[in-house]
PDB file of C-alpha atoms in Angstrom:
ATOM      1  CA  MET A   1     -33.072  -2.757  12.867  1.00  0.00           C
ATOM      2  CA  ILE A   2     -30.584  -5.440  11.791  1.00  0.00           C
ATOM      3  CA  HIS A   3     -32.910  -6.397   8.960  1.00  0.00           C
ATOM      4  CA  LYS A   4     -32.938  -2.797   7.666  1.00  0.00           C
ATOM      5  CA  PHE A   5     -29.138  -2.615   7.913  1.00  0.00           C
ATOM      6  CA  ILE A   6     -28.733  -5.796   5.869  1.00  0.00           C
ATOM      7  CA  VAL A   7     -31.138  -4.468   3.243  1.00  0.00           C
ATOM      8  CA  CYS A   8     -29.153  -1.209   3.007  1.00  0.00           C
ATOM      9  CA  VAL A   9     -25.884  -3.092   2.570  1.00  0.00           C
ATOM     10  CA  LEU A  10     -27.389  -5.255  -0.172  1.00  0.00           C
ATOM     11  CA  VAL A  11     -28.701  -2.170  -1.965  1.00  0.00           C
ATOM     12  CA  VAL A  12     -25.243  -0.533  -1.849  1.00  0.00           C
ATOM     13  CA  LEU A  13     -23.541  -3.693  -3.115  1.00  0.00           C
ATOM     14  CA  PHE A  14     -26.084  -4.042  -5.895  1.00  0.00           C
ATOM     15  CA  ASN A  15     -25.518  -0.472  -7.005  1.00  0.00           C
ATOM     16  CA  MET A  16     -21.740  -0.924  -6.937  1.00  0.00           C
ATOM     17  CA  ASP A  17     -22.064  -3.994  -9.147  1.00  0.00           C
ATOM     18  CA  ALA A  18     -24.165  -1.948 -11.503  1.00  0.00           C
ATOM     19  CA  ILE A  19     -21.700   0.941 -11.600  1.00  0.00           C
ATOM     20  CA  LEU A  20     -18.336  -0.841 -11.782  1.00  0.00           C
ATOM     21  CA  PRO A  21     -19.057  -2.994 -14.834  1.00  0.00           C
ATOM     22  CA  GLN A  22     -20.293   0.116 -16.598  1.00  0.00           C
ATOM     23  CA  THR A  23     -17.018   1.886 -15.760  1.00  0.00           C
ATOM     24  CA  ASN A  24     -14.988  -1.052 -17.081  1.00  0.00           C
ATOM     25  CA  TYR A  25     -17.229  -1.255 -20.132  1.00  0.00           C
ATOM     26  CA  GLU A  26     -16.632   2.409 -20.890  1.00  0.00           C
ATOM     27  CA  LYS A  27     -12.856   1.986 -20.659  1.00  0.00           C
ATOM     28  CA  ASN A  28     -12.909  -1.172 -22.766  1.00  0.00           C
ATOM     29  CA  ASN A  29     -14.527   0.851 -25.524  1.00  0.00           C
ATOM     30  CA  LYS A  30     -12.017   3.700 -25.296  1.00  0.00           C
ATOM     31  CA  SER A  31      -8.386   4.056 -26.237  1.00  0.00           C
ATOM     32  CA  TYR A  32      -5.757   5.622 -23.999  1.00  0.00           C
ATOM     33  CA  HIS A  33      -3.274   8.167 -25.362  1.00  0.00           C
ATOM     34  CA  LEU A  34       0.013   9.384 -23.948  1.00  0.00           C
ATOM     35  CA  VAL A  35       1.256  12.459 -25.824  1.00  0.00           C
ATOM     36  CA  TYR A  36       4.916  13.111 -24.983  1.00  0.00           C
ATOM     37  CA  ILE A  37       6.424  16.372 -26.233  1.00  0.00           C
ATOM     38  CA  ASP A  38      10.069  17.417 -26.278  1.00  0.00           C
ATOM     39  CA  VAL A  39      10.687  20.860 -27.771  1.00  0.00           C
ATOM     40  CA  SER A  40      14.071  21.524 -26.172  1.00  0.00           C
ATOM     41  CA  ARG A  41      15.816  21.393 -29.571  1.00  0.00           C
ATOM     42  CA  SER A  42      13.004  23.004 -31.579  1.00  0.00           C
ATOM     43  CA  LYS A  43      13.219  26.735 -32.242  1.00  0.00           C
ATOM     44  CA  GLU A  44      10.503  26.960 -34.899  1.00  0.00           C
ATOM     45  CA  ARG A  45       7.432  25.377 -33.335  1.00  0.00           C
ATOM     46  CA  LYS A  46       4.469  26.548 -35.376  1.00  0.00           C
ATOM     47  CA  ASP A  47       4.143  23.355 -37.427  1.00  0.00           C
ATOM     48  CA  LEU A  48       4.654  21.257 -34.287  1.00  0.00           C
ATOM     49  CA  THR A  49       2.023  23.259 -32.402  1.00  0.00           C
ATOM     50  CA  ASP A  50      -0.494  23.003 -35.245  1.00  0.00           C
ATOM     51  CA  ARG A  51      -0.018  19.217 -35.459  1.00  0.00           C
ATOM     52  CA  LEU A  52      -0.236  18.830 -31.679  1.00  0.00           C
ATOM     53  CA  ILE A  53      -3.482  20.816 -31.420  1.00  0.00           C
ATOM     54  CA  LYS A  54      -4.933  18.816 -34.308  1.00  0.00           C
ATOM     55  CA  LEU A  55      -4.015  15.584 -32.510  1.00  0.00           C
ATOM     56  CA  ILE A  56      -5.581  16.765 -29.232  1.00  0.00           C
ATOM     57  CA  ASP A  57      -8.771  17.718 -31.085  1.00  0.00           C
ATOM     58  CA  GLU A  58      -8.897  14.284 -32.717  1.00  0.00           C
ATOM     59  CA  ILE A  59      -8.459  12.499 -29.379  1.00  0.00           C
ATOM     60  CA  ARG A  60     -11.055  14.659 -27.631  1.00  0.00           C
ATOM     61  CA  THR A  61     -13.539  14.167 -30.475  1.00  0.00           C
ATOM     62  CA  GLY A  62     -13.179  10.417 -29.995  1.00  0.00           C
ATOM     63  CA  LYS A  63     -13.796  10.879 -26.241  1.00  0.00           C
ATOM     64  CA  ASP A  64     -10.682   8.832 -25.453  1.00  0.00           C
ATOM     65  CA  ASP A  65      -8.703   9.231 -22.226  1.00  0.00           C
ATOM     66  CA  PHE A  66      -5.313  10.875 -22.527  1.00  0.00           C
ATOM     67  CA  LEU A  67      -2.318  12.423 -20.804  1.00  0.00           C
ATOM     68  CA  ILE A  68      -0.418  15.336 -22.356  1.00  0.00           C
ATOM     69  CA  TYR A  69       3.158  15.503 -21.066  1.00  0.00           C
ATOM     70  CA  LEU A  70       5.355  18.426 -22.087  1.00  0.00           C
ATOM     71  CA  SER A  71       8.865  17.442 -21.032  1.00  0.00           C
ATOM     72  CA  ASN A  72      10.878  20.264 -19.477  1.00  0.00           C
ATOM     73  CA  GLY A  73      13.639  18.965 -17.250  1.00  0.00           C
ATOM     74  CA  TYR A  74      12.230  18.609 -13.749  1.00  0.00           C
ATOM     75  CA  LYS A  75       9.323  21.001 -14.432  1.00  0.00           C
ATOM     76  CA  PRO A  76       7.055  19.300 -16.968  1.00  0.00           C
ATOM     77  CA  GLU A  77       3.637  20.602 -17.951  1.00  0.00           C
ATOM     78  CA  ILE A  78       0.931  17.956 -17.593  1.00  0.00           C
ATOM     79  CA  LEU A  79      -2.667  17.958 -18.843  1.00  0.00           C
ATOM     80  CA  HIS A  80      -5.228  15.226 -18.154  1.00  0.00           C
ATOM     81  CA  SER A  81      -8.251  14.416 -20.291  1.00  0.00           C
ATOM     82  CA  HIS A  82     -10.577  14.520 -17.289  1.00  0.00           C
ATOM     83  CA  ASP A  83      -9.868  18.171 -16.490  1.00  0.00           C
ATOM     84  CA  ILE A  84      -8.720  19.754 -19.742  1.00  0.00           C
ATOM     85  CA  GLN A  85     -10.743  22.643 -21.167  1.00  0.00           C
ATOM     86  CA  ASN A  86     -10.396  24.605 -24.411  1.00  0.00           C
ATOM     87  CA  ILE A  87      -8.565  27.364 -22.533  1.00  0.00           C
ATOM     88  CA  HIS A  88      -5.913  24.843 -21.435  1.00  0.00           C
ATOM     89  CA  VAL A  89      -5.312  23.817 -25.039  1.00  0.00           C
ATOM     90  CA  GLN A  90      -5.037  27.473 -26.053  1.00  0.00           C
ATOM     91  CA  ASN A  91      -2.579  28.158 -23.233  1.00  0.00           C
ATOM     92  CA  LEU A  92      -0.497  25.158 -24.258  1.00  0.00           C
ATOM     93  CA  ALA A  93      -0.393  26.374 -27.849  1.00  0.00           C
ATOM     94  CA  SER A  94       0.682  29.839 -26.699  1.00  0.00           C
ATOM     95  CA  SER A  95       3.372  28.590 -24.326  1.00  0.00           C
ATOM     96  CA  LEU A  96       4.901  26.368 -26.993  1.00  0.00           C
ATOM     97  CA  GLN A  97       5.768  29.440 -29.028  1.00  0.00           C
ATOM     98  CA  THR A  98       7.880  31.102 -26.336  1.00  0.00           C
ATOM     99  CA  LEU A  99       8.741  28.414 -23.795  1.00  0.00           C
ATOM    100  CA  ASN A 100      12.425  27.969 -22.985  1.00  0.00           C
ATOM    101  CA  THR A 101      12.658  24.295 -22.180  1.00  0.00           C
ATOM    102  CA  SER A 102      15.290  22.168 -20.535  1.00  0.00           C
ATOM    103  CA  SER A 103      16.379  18.881 -22.070  1.00  0.00           C
ATOM    104  CA  PRO A 104      14.263  15.857 -21.114  1.00  0.00           C
ATOM    105  CA  VAL A 105      15.264  13.833 -18.068  1.00  0.00           C
ATOM    106  CA  ILE A 106      13.959  10.517 -19.374  1.00  0.00           C
ATOM    107  CA  MET A 107      14.032   8.528 -16.124  1.00  0.00           C
ATOM    108  CA  PHE A 108      12.266  11.373 -14.286  1.00  0.00           C
ATOM    109  CA  ASP A 109       9.686  11.619 -17.066  1.00  0.00           C
ATOM    110  CA  LYS A 110       9.042   7.879 -16.946  1.00  0.00           C
ATOM    111  CA  ASP A 111       8.691   7.841 -13.167  1.00  0.00           C
ATOM    112  CA  THR A 112       6.328  10.812 -13.254  1.00  0.00           C
ATOM    113  CA  ILE A 113       4.097   9.293 -15.928  1.00  0.00           C
ATOM    114  CA  LEU A 114       4.059   5.883 -14.268  1.00  0.00           C
ATOM    115  CA  SER A 115       3.078   7.425 -10.924  1.00  0.00           C
ATOM    116  CA  ILE A 116       0.125   9.050 -12.699  1.00  0.00           C
ATOM    117  CA  TRP A 117      -0.809   5.752 -14.328  1.00  0.00           C
ATOM    118  CA  ASP A 118      -0.667   3.990 -10.959  1.00  0.00           C
ATOM    119  CA  LYS A 119      -3.350   6.349  -9.620  1.00  0.00           C
ATOM    120  CA  ASN A 120      -5.668   5.558 -12.519  1.00  0.00           C
ATOM    121  CA  ASP A 121      -4.054   2.500 -13.978  1.00  0.00           C
ATOM    122  CA  ILE A 122      -4.366   1.308 -17.546  1.00  0.00           C
ATOM    123  CA  ILE A 123      -4.051  -2.378 -16.647  1.00  0.00           C
ATOM    124  CA  SER A 124      -5.825  -4.714 -14.235  1.00  0.00           C
ATOM    125  CA  ILE A 125      -5.152  -8.214 -12.898  1.00  0.00           C
ATOM    126  CA  LYS A 126      -7.825 -10.821 -13.612  1.00  0.00           C
ATOM    127  CA  ASN A 127      -8.840 -13.529 -11.142  1.00  0.00           C
ATOM    128  CA  ASN A 128      -6.581 -16.044 -12.897  1.00  0.00           C
ATOM    129  CA  GLY A 129      -3.609 -13.725 -12.414  1.00  0.00           C
ATOM    130  CA  ASN A 130      -3.390 -12.635 -16.051  1.00  0.00           C
ATOM    131  CA  LEU A 131      -2.942  -8.985 -16.896  1.00  0.00           C
ATOM    132  CA  GLU A 132      -5.671  -7.239 -18.804  1.00  0.00           C
ATOM    133  CA  LEU A 133      -5.586  -3.923 -20.612  1.00  0.00           C
ATOM    134  CA  LYS A 134      -8.425  -1.699 -19.391  1.00  0.00           C
ATOM    135  CA  TYR A 135      -8.615   0.013 -22.773  1.00  0.00           C
ATOM    136  CA  LYS A 136      -9.191  -1.397 -26.219  1.00  0.00           C
ATOM    137  CA  SER A 137      -5.809   0.037 -27.245  1.00  0.00           C
ATOM    138  CA  VAL A 138      -2.989   2.308 -26.081  1.00  0.00           C
ATOM    139  CA  TYR A 139      -1.350   5.018 -28.190  1.00  0.00           C
ATOM    140  CA  LEU A 140       2.006   6.584 -27.384  1.00  0.00           C
ATOM    141  CA  HIS A 141       2.505   9.751 -29.434  1.00  0.00           C
ATOM    142  CA  PHE A 142       6.058  11.070 -29.322  1.00  0.00           C
ATOM    143  CA  PHE A 143       6.975  14.565 -30.535  1.00  0.00           C
ATOM    144  CA  ILE A 144      10.738  14.237 -30.191  1.00  0.00           C
ATOM    145  CA  SER A 145      13.945  15.228 -31.926  1.00  0.00           C
ATOM    146  CA  SER A 146      16.004  12.799 -33.981  1.00  0.00           C
ATOM    147  CA  GLU A 147      18.843  13.147 -31.451  1.00  0.00           C
ATOM    148  CA  LEU A 148      16.626  12.069 -28.570  1.00  0.00           C
ATOM    149  CA  PHE A 149      15.111   9.290 -30.652  1.00  0.00           C
ATOM    150  CA  ARG A 150      18.504   7.841 -31.582  1.00  0.00           C
ATOM    151  CA  ILE A 151      19.746   7.876 -27.988  1.00  0.00           C
ATOM    152  CA  GLN A 152      16.590   7.063 -26.033  1.00  0.00           C
ATOM    153  CA  GLU A 153      14.333   4.936 -28.247  1.00  0.00           C
ATOM    154  CA  ILE A 154      14.718   1.872 -26.011  1.00  0.00           C
ATOM    155  CA  GLU A 155      13.961   3.842 -22.836  1.00  0.00           C
ATOM    156  CA  LEU A 156      11.047   5.715 -24.379  1.00  0.00           C
ATOM    157  CA  ILE A 157       9.362   2.691 -25.914  1.00  0.00           C
ATOM    158  CA  ASP A 158      10.580  -0.813 -25.042  1.00  0.00           C
ATOM    159  CA  ARG A 159      11.589  -0.358 -21.403  1.00  0.00           C
ATOM    160  CA  PHE A 160       8.788   2.099 -20.771  1.00  0.00           C
ATOM    161  CA  LEU A 161       6.184  -0.466 -21.834  1.00  0.00           C
ATOM    162  CA  LEU A 162       8.017  -3.295 -20.112  1.00  0.00           C
ATOM    163  CA  ILE A 163       7.603  -1.552 -16.742  1.00  0.00           C
ATOM    164  CA  LYS A 164       3.823  -1.687 -17.115  1.00  0.00           C
ATOM    165  CA  ASN A 165       3.983  -5.221 -18.517  1.00  0.00           C
ATOM    166  CA  LEU A 166       2.531  -4.058 -21.807  1.00  0.00           C
ATOM    167  CA  THR A 167       4.493  -6.716 -23.633  1.00  0.00           C
ATOM    168  CA  LYS A 168       3.883  -9.617 -25.967  1.00  0.00           C
ATOM    169  CA  LYS A 169       4.111 -11.999 -23.012  1.00  0.00           C
ATOM    170  CA  HIS A 170       1.053 -10.502 -21.311  1.00  0.00           C
ATOM    171  CA  ILE A 171      -1.014  -8.418 -23.707  1.00  0.00           C
ATOM    172  CA  ASP A 172      -1.720  -8.561 -27.427  1.00  0.00           C
ATOM    173  CA  PRO A 173       1.029  -6.289 -28.855  1.00  0.00           C
ATOM    174  CA  THR A 174      -1.242  -5.177 -31.683  1.00  0.00           C
ATOM    175  CA  LYS A 175      -3.150  -3.131 -29.096  1.00  0.00           C
ATOM    176  CA  ILE A 176      -0.029  -0.994 -28.592  1.00  0.00           C
ATOM    177  CA  ASN A 177       0.442   1.824 -31.086  1.00  0.00           C
ATOM    178  CA  ILE A 178       3.658   3.859 -31.297  1.00  0.00           C
ATOM    179  CA  ASP A 179       3.167   7.147 -33.129  1.00  0.00           C
ATOM    180  CA  LEU A 180       6.381   9.062 -33.885  1.00  0.00           C
ATOM    181  CA  LEU A 181       5.828  12.639 -35.083  1.00  0.00           C
ATOM    182  CA  PHE A 182       8.758  14.628 -36.419  1.00  0.00           C
ATOM    183  CA  GLY A 183       9.623  17.809 -38.266  1.00  0.00           C
ATOM    184  CA  ARG A 184      10.148  17.435 -42.000  1.00  0.00           C
ATOM    185  CA  ASN A 185      13.658  18.862 -41.632  1.00  0.00           C
ATOM    186  CA  ASP A 186      14.475  16.267 -38.991  1.00  0.00           C
ATOM    187  CA  SER A 187      13.375  13.111 -40.732  1.00  0.00           C
ATOM    188  CA  GLU A 188      16.501  11.088 -41.504  1.00  0.00           C
ATOM    189  CA  ALA A 189      16.655   9.047 -38.276  1.00  0.00           C
ATOM    190  CA  PHE A 190      12.914   8.380 -38.299  1.00  0.00           C
ATOM    191  CA  ILE A 191      12.808   7.245 -41.919  1.00  0.00           C
ATOM    192  CA  GLU A 192      15.807   4.990 -41.296  1.00  0.00           C
ATOM    193  CA  ARG A 193      14.017   3.400 -38.321  1.00  0.00           C
ATOM    194  CA  LYS A 194      10.816   3.025 -40.319  1.00  0.00           C
ATOM    195  CA  ASN A 195      12.705   1.084 -42.985  1.00  0.00           C
ATOM    196  CA  GLN A 196      14.329  -1.127 -40.346  1.00  0.00           C
ATOM    197  CA  LEU A 197      10.968  -1.942 -38.770  1.00  0.00           C
ATOM    198  CA  ALA A 198       9.525  -2.811 -42.179  1.00  0.00           C
ATOM    199  CA  LYS A 199      12.134  -5.591 -42.348  1.00  0.00           C
ATOM    200  CA  ASN A 200      12.029  -6.701 -38.714  1.00  0.00           C
ATOM    201  CA  ASN A 201       9.534  -5.631 -36.059  1.00  0.00           C
ATOM    202  CA  TRP A 202      10.071  -8.166 -33.286  1.00  0.00           C
ATOM    203  CA  THR A 203       7.881  -6.312 -30.767  1.00  0.00           C
ATOM    204  CA  GLY A 204       4.688  -6.633 -32.779  1.00  0.00           C
ATOM    205  CA  TYR A 205       3.676  -3.072 -31.846  1.00  0.00           C
ATOM    206  CA  ASN A 206       2.030  -0.931 -34.491  1.00  0.00           C
ATOM    207  CA  TYR A 207       4.411   1.858 -35.511  1.00  0.00           C
ATOM    208  CA  SER A 208       3.515   4.957 -37.475  1.00  0.00           C
ATOM    209  CA  PHE A 209       5.857   7.765 -38.577  1.00  0.00           C
ATOM    210  CA  THR A 210       4.209  11.116 -39.201  1.00  0.00           C
ATOM    211  CA  PRO A 211       6.020  14.213 -40.515  1.00  0.00           C
ATOM    212  CA  TYR A 212       4.547  17.618 -39.725  1.00  0.00           C
TER     213      TYR A 212
END
């Protein structure tokens, strides 16, 4: 009886060893995307919606993991890659046209996103104590107004990443990609920042600025 029990335990452990590396392997060959959307100052949202849906399609085609976070005061809308269906994307596109949103509460948004990450974290701690990114790269896509960007860039990017230790000290910064998407009529602050980063990008993160 004891012999059979030991055999069963060994079989379970063997199967776990077979499954877990595969899970880690799959993540290491994927990217992770956070798509953060603030439309509280946007009245005309068709171009924004079209660009957002295109981005979601691109991410889903690549089979990457992602989190869609529509900021709306204390009532955000959240979509996860593991349970999103085409109907959810269609509903999101429809709601963006008529949704009356509240201004972002940045600290609340950060806490909410980080609590989600903690349940299915994007980093792990190796045996030597070093941090390791579970994904080959992380993308933060921000659909935000120039006003929010000017006031909250540090909170949205630098301090946000610092909380998860996604910094030069721990993880190769070139694996972190900051994608700032903005309306063509709201470009001044973003272009100014792009020019500044061209002269001095101390973080080492990859920045892209995309008008829609």
